[in-house]
Amino acid sequence: MKKKLVVLLAAVCAVSMLGGCGSDKKNDKKSDKKESKSTVSIDYNASDYVTLGDYLGMQVALDSNYEVTDDDVKSKIETLIASYPAYEDTDKTTVENGDFVNIDYEGLKDGVAFDGGTAKGTVLEIGSNKFIDGFESGLIGANVGDTVSLNLTFPENYQSTELAGQAVVFNVTINKIVTKQDINYDNITDQYVADNFSSQGYETVQALKDGVKEQLTKSNESTKETDTQSAILEKLQEVCTVNSLPDGVLDQRVKDYKDEMEKTLKDKYNMSVEDYLSSMNETQEEFDTEVNDYMQKNLEVELILTAIADKEGIEVDEDGYKEYINNIISNGNYADENALMDEYGEDYVKNIYRNNKAMDLITEKAVVTYGNTVTE
């Protein structure tokens, strides 16, 4: 699926966690809660549709070892340095093209300062064309200490509709002319770090290096966890076989998915599904196929995990289930537990919780290779 479409679909229906309808009849109990379109119950026994293979102790290999190297730290710091240039004062007094000029400026429309038009101590490279036409060229020939009034007009296609095509006046004071320092990973100093990164808690070069390494390590650990789960799920679908799907479940899942997407597009973006697909150059047929394939894959994974949970006798423990519910309520912006259950139904939520525990068991027993490292 196209990236934007995947993101939107995932946002309107997080199938891997909740979403859709149906229940495993071995765990199906009547609920007093209101039944919504996503809690329509279709009874089935997941084990009737799945042939389980050797799902415990699976061999799974990933190419990366997810370790943070010195080169990784260096690359990240060099990227940060590019966003925080350093400058030295000069004795130069007259602005020329190519100079770096430290300026204060105020933009006025009809004599009133407008939002985003005022700044102090900004360094501007003359000739970089970062400001609107006439701003940079209007400072050439000015001297340090001068205040220059520039009568300019914003372009018609300017991003701010309030300023597009409007005549304004910029009062610009030339504070000094500076030169850009050649700052790189090998010559950064404690003073440079303190000047630019103290707000992030770094005062020395070593503190910056340690902090960047810690951030990269956390990011890699998160990526490692996601990649590992994806690889294990992929392997799980190789060793286990879904022979068929329960009658009506996939159709209901697809319907719920499309209904929720239609509602999300309308409520958040004031768009119809047709308009959205047109903007994505996506046909209705392509969309239908993608959604069906996407929902079928999620349903197959759900059936496998439910069958494993049944076989392993996995139960819903009160403390773990409560924590799971609280996380969904918080991350899903539900008002409370009742709102969550009204949306999905308690039977289905409990079944997905059991599936997550089954996945934890499978992950714990898997033999995973990262690069040349094997973990169990």
XYZ file of C-alpha atoms in Angstrom:
376
model
C 0.000 0.000 0.000
C 1.147 3.517 -0.556
C 2.784 5.023 2.502
C 0.219 7.725 3.187
C -2.616 5.268 2.730
C -1.031 2.791 5.116
C -0.567 5.495 7.741
C -4.157 6.627 7.482
C -5.558 3.119 7.567
C -3.414 2.207 10.547
C -4.589 5.335 12.325
C -8.283 4.633 11.856
C -8.127 0.975 12.839
C -5.223 -0.491 14.819
C -5.977 -4.056 13.837
C -2.925 -5.602 15.456
C -4.088 -4.421 18.863
C -7.866 -4.182 18.585
C -10.146 -3.352 15.674
C -12.619 -5.400 13.695
C -15.122 -7.898 15.044
C -15.618 -11.537 15.842
C -14.672 -13.731 18.789
C -13.172 -17.093 19.618
C -16.222 -19.009 20.776
C -14.217 -20.969 23.362
C -13.831 -17.703 25.271
C -17.049 -16.003 24.205
C -19.218 -14.747 27.057
C -22.263 -12.569 26.933
C -21.641 -8.930 27.825
C -24.037 -6.371 29.241
C -22.276 -3.574 27.368
C -23.747 -1.838 24.359
C -23.046 -3.617 21.065
C -21.497 -1.385 18.367
C -20.680 -2.112 14.756
C -17.229 -3.309 15.816
C -18.543 -5.785 18.390
C -20.850 -7.781 16.130
C -20.078 -11.330 17.257
C -19.418 -14.163 14.827
C -18.740 -17.342 16.798
C -15.838 -19.520 15.741
C -13.105 -21.694 17.189
C -9.738 -20.456 15.913
C -8.177 -23.920 16.211
C -10.623 -25.241 13.597
C -9.002 -23.042 10.959
C -5.304 -23.343 11.832
C -2.670 -26.078 11.640
C 0.004 -25.246 14.182
C 3.651 -26.069 13.509
C 6.704 -25.850 15.772
C 6.090 -22.328 16.981
C 8.277 -22.557 20.100
C 12.042 -22.286 19.578
C 11.818 -20.905 16.041
C 15.094 -19.842 14.400
C 14.878 -16.195 13.317
C 17.696 -14.187 11.715
C 18.064 -10.423 11.314
C 20.980 -8.847 9.447
C 21.661 -5.917 11.782
C 23.203 -6.199 15.243
C 21.698 -2.830 16.314
C 24.880 -1.780 18.107
C 25.765 1.921 18.231
C 29.264 2.511 16.837
C 31.576 5.492 17.198
C 30.863 6.296 13.561
C 27.141 6.411 14.337
C 27.773 8.921 17.124
C 30.065 10.977 14.908
C 27.536 11.073 12.066
C 24.746 12.196 14.387
C 26.855 14.931 15.978
C 27.953 16.194 12.564
C 24.273 16.473 11.637
C 23.620 18.454 14.820
C 26.597 20.732 14.173
C 25.201 21.614 10.748
C 22.095 22.981 12.476
C 24.108 25.075 14.940
C 26.685 27.113 13.020
C 29.174 29.261 14.945
C 30.406 32.716 13.991
C 33.320 35.021 14.811
C 33.143 38.815 14.876
C 35.082 40.800 12.280
C 36.254 44.403 11.965
C 34.473 44.797 8.642
C 32.055 47.727 8.559
C 30.299 47.684 5.167
C 27.962 44.906 3.996
C 28.809 43.136 0.746
C 27.263 40.234 -1.106
C 28.334 36.959 0.497
C 28.788 38.442 3.979
C 27.289 36.929 7.091
C 25.483 39.747 8.866
C 24.121 39.786 12.417
C 20.900 41.807 12.334
C 17.817 42.841 14.270
C 14.674 43.388 12.220
C 11.012 44.273 12.571
C 8.411 43.798 9.861
C 5.444 46.171 9.714
C 2.233 45.908 7.709
C 0.195 49.116 7.688
C 2.439 50.326 10.505
C 1.734 47.314 12.731
C 4.226 44.531 13.487
C 3.040 41.208 12.076
C 3.568 37.724 13.514
C 6.897 36.150 12.623
C 8.308 39.385 11.255
C 10.530 40.368 14.181
C 13.831 38.902 15.385
C 17.033 39.898 17.155
C 20.581 38.665 16.622
C 19.761 36.721 13.462
C 22.710 35.848 11.235
C 21.859 36.170 7.555
C 24.081 35.263 4.615
C 23.666 37.976 2.010
C 22.874 36.352 -1.315
C 21.471 33.148 0.168
C 17.920 34.127 -0.911
C 16.526 32.902 2.411
C 14.498 36.106 2.825
C 12.017 37.623 0.383
C 13.234 39.481 -2.709
C 14.854 42.788 -1.907
C 15.620 42.081 1.745
C 19.188 40.846 1.357
C 20.119 43.034 -1.573
C 18.717 46.035 0.292
C 21.372 45.633 2.992
C 24.341 45.725 0.610
C 26.294 48.922 1.163
C 24.874 49.508 4.647
C 27.315 49.977 7.529
C 27.496 48.384 10.951
C 25.240 50.369 13.259
C 22.925 51.535 10.461
C 19.179 50.955 10.522
C 17.780 50.443 7.033
C 14.095 50.674 6.084
C 13.163 48.267 3.302
C 9.884 48.713 1.414
C 9.112 45.240 0.133
C 6.241 43.087 -1.121
C 5.633 39.469 -0.197
C 5.258 37.096 -3.164
C 1.732 36.182 -4.229
C 2.336 32.508 -3.426
C 3.718 33.153 0.063
C 2.654 30.487 2.571
C 0.917 32.973 4.854
C -2.301 34.056 3.129
C -2.411 37.164 5.320
C 0.932 38.338 3.942
C 0.833 36.961 0.386
C 1.109 39.848 -2.075
C 1.109 42.437 0.723
C 3.332 45.517 0.916
C 5.391 45.723 4.118
C 8.266 47.652 5.663
C 11.231 45.973 7.332
C 13.349 48.076 9.680
C 16.724 46.337 9.840
C 19.637 47.184 12.153
C 23.120 45.962 11.203
C 24.711 44.763 14.433
C 27.949 43.361 13.025
C 29.505 41.448 10.171
C 30.759 37.995 11.113
C 32.506 35.014 9.558
C 31.303 31.439 9.752
C 33.594 29.139 11.693
C 34.634 25.753 10.353
C 33.126 23.600 13.101
C 33.282 19.822 12.779
C 33.281 16.733 14.956
C 37.056 16.828 15.455
C 37.338 20.441 16.595
C 34.189 21.151 18.611
C 34.920 22.624 22.021
C 33.240 22.629 25.400
C 32.383 26.289 24.850
C 30.659 25.532 21.564
C 28.652 22.757 23.182
C 27.688 24.966 26.131
C 26.667 27.821 23.812
C 24.461 25.643 21.630
C 23.332 22.594 23.633
C 23.080 23.700 27.262
C 19.287 23.833 26.929
C 19.432 20.100 26.155
C 21.563 19.426 29.226
C 24.988 19.273 27.566
C 27.841 21.529 28.693
C 30.892 19.620 27.428
C 31.935 17.701 24.329
C 32.045 14.435 26.260
C 28.570 15.015 27.679
C 27.271 15.594 24.148
C 28.903 12.417 22.865
C 27.557 10.379 25.777
C 24.084 11.871 25.361
C 23.964 11.207 21.633
C 25.124 7.626 22.159
C 22.396 7.107 24.757
C 19.731 8.506 22.414
C 20.911 6.336 19.525
C 20.996 3.277 21.782
C 17.398 3.821 22.885
C 16.323 4.369 19.280
C 18.112 1.211 18.141
C 16.571 -0.809 20.963
C 13.117 0.322 19.910
C 13.859 -0.506 16.273
C 15.317 -3.865 17.306
C 12.174 -4.739 19.238
C 9.923 -3.807 16.317
C 12.060 -5.627 13.751
C 12.285 -8.705 15.957
C 8.539 -8.930 16.401
C 7.983 -8.498 12.661
C 10.520 -11.211 11.848
C 9.017 -13.600 14.401
C 5.508 -12.999 13.057
C 6.745 -13.633 9.530
C 8.407 -16.874 10.629
C 5.285 -17.840 12.595
C 3.206 -17.617 9.439
C 5.690 -19.956 7.737
C 5.487 -22.696 10.385
C 1.741 -22.378 10.992
C -0.931 -22.672 8.303
C -4.294 -20.925 8.113
C -6.413 -23.393 6.150
C -9.492 -21.195 5.785
C -11.224 -18.207 7.377
C -14.392 -18.220 9.492
C -17.410 -17.379 7.354
C -18.292 -13.693 7.373
C -15.468 -12.472 9.610
C -13.241 -11.010 6.896
C -16.172 -9.266 5.203
C -17.176 -7.709 8.523
C -13.602 -6.610 9.254
C -13.292 -4.962 5.858
C -16.636 -3.212 6.293
C -15.699 -1.901 9.748
C -12.351 -0.735 8.415
C -13.865 1.188 5.542
C -16.605 2.666 7.722
C -14.046 3.931 10.210
C -11.835 5.338 7.478
C -14.796 7.159 5.935
C -15.682 8.628 9.328
C -12.091 9.692 10.025
C -11.703 11.368 6.636
C -14.949 13.256 7.091
C -14.445 14.295 10.721
C -10.738 15.198 10.586
C -10.156 16.261 6.994
C -13.605 17.005 5.595
C -12.881 14.639 2.713
C -14.739 11.788 1.116
C -13.040 8.473 0.441
C -13.419 9.174 -3.270
C -11.633 12.530 -2.959
C -8.858 10.965 -0.907
C -8.293 8.169 -3.392
C -8.255 10.686 -6.218
C -5.582 12.731 -4.434
C -3.528 9.540 -4.055
C -4.071 8.486 -7.693
C -5.633 5.329 -6.284
C -8.573 3.563 -7.934
C -11.455 2.125 -5.931
C -10.531 -1.353 -7.157
C -6.914 -0.962 -6.016
C -8.085 0.355 -2.661
C -10.539 -2.513 -2.160
C -7.849 -5.071 -2.952
C -5.328 -3.462 -0.616
C -7.750 -3.224 2.283
C -8.924 -6.801 1.803
C -5.349 -8.121 1.673
C -4.335 -6.033 4.675
C -7.282 -7.158 6.792
C -6.882 -10.794 5.734
C -3.234 -10.806 6.810
C -4.177 -9.384 10.217
C -7.000 -11.893 10.616
C -4.699 -14.797 9.762
C -2.160 -13.675 12.358
C -4.960 -13.283 14.901
C -6.247 -16.812 14.223
C -2.768 -18.301 14.656
C -2.131 -16.468 17.918
C -5.578 -17.329 19.281
C -5.064 -21.007 18.435
C -1.705 -20.916 20.216
C -3.207 -19.155 23.234
C -5.888 -21.876 23.385
C -3.343 -24.693 23.094
C -1.034 -23.209 25.714
C -3.926 -22.585 28.105
C -3.160 -18.872 28.340
C -5.575 -17.082 30.634
C -6.419 -13.430 31.290
C -4.617 -12.391 34.487
C -6.283 -9.511 36.285
C -3.242 -7.285 36.917
C -1.747 -7.643 33.457
C -5.109 -7.168 31.782
C -5.796 -4.005 33.782
C -2.442 -2.554 32.773
C -3.161 -3.439 29.151
C -6.553 -1.733 29.300
C -5.086 1.401 30.869
C -2.447 1.620 28.128
C -5.084 1.353 25.403
C -7.271 3.988 27.079
C -4.302 6.351 27.374
C -2.807 5.796 23.909
C -6.177 5.588 22.166
C -7.639 8.699 23.802
C -10.652 6.835 25.175
C -12.594 8.635 27.894
C -12.671 5.541 30.096
C -12.924 1.758 30.054
C -16.638 1.860 29.216
C -15.896 3.837 26.053
C -13.314 1.253 24.997
C -15.639 -1.666 25.627
C -18.528 0.047 23.837
C -16.277 0.316 20.796
C -14.879 -3.227 20.725
C -16.606 -5.434 23.284
C -14.956 -6.973 26.324
C -14.723 -10.482 24.834
C -12.706 -9.264 21.880
C -10.390 -7.091 23.991
C -9.648 -10.023 26.277
C -8.980 -12.273 23.300
C -6.446 -9.832 21.868
C -4.803 -9.561 25.296
C -4.425 -13.364 25.308
C -2.942 -13.146 21.816
C -0.382 -10.622 23.033
C 0.605 -13.001 25.832
C 0.933 -15.781 23.272
C 3.205 -13.554 21.232
C 5.300 -12.847 24.331
C 5.724 -16.582 24.874
C 6.714 -17.187 21.250
C 9.206 -14.310 21.385
C 10.698 -15.545 24.654
C 11.306 -19.021 23.220
C 12.551 -17.888 19.799
C 16.240 -18.219 18.935
C 17.083 -14.907 17.297
C 20.263 -14.090 15.406
C 21.358 -10.425 15.159
C 24.252 -10.170 12.758
C 26.579 -12.803 14.202
C 24.994 -12.822 17.663
C 22.481 -15.453 18.771
C 20.075 -14.881 21.665
C 17.459 -17.170 23.138
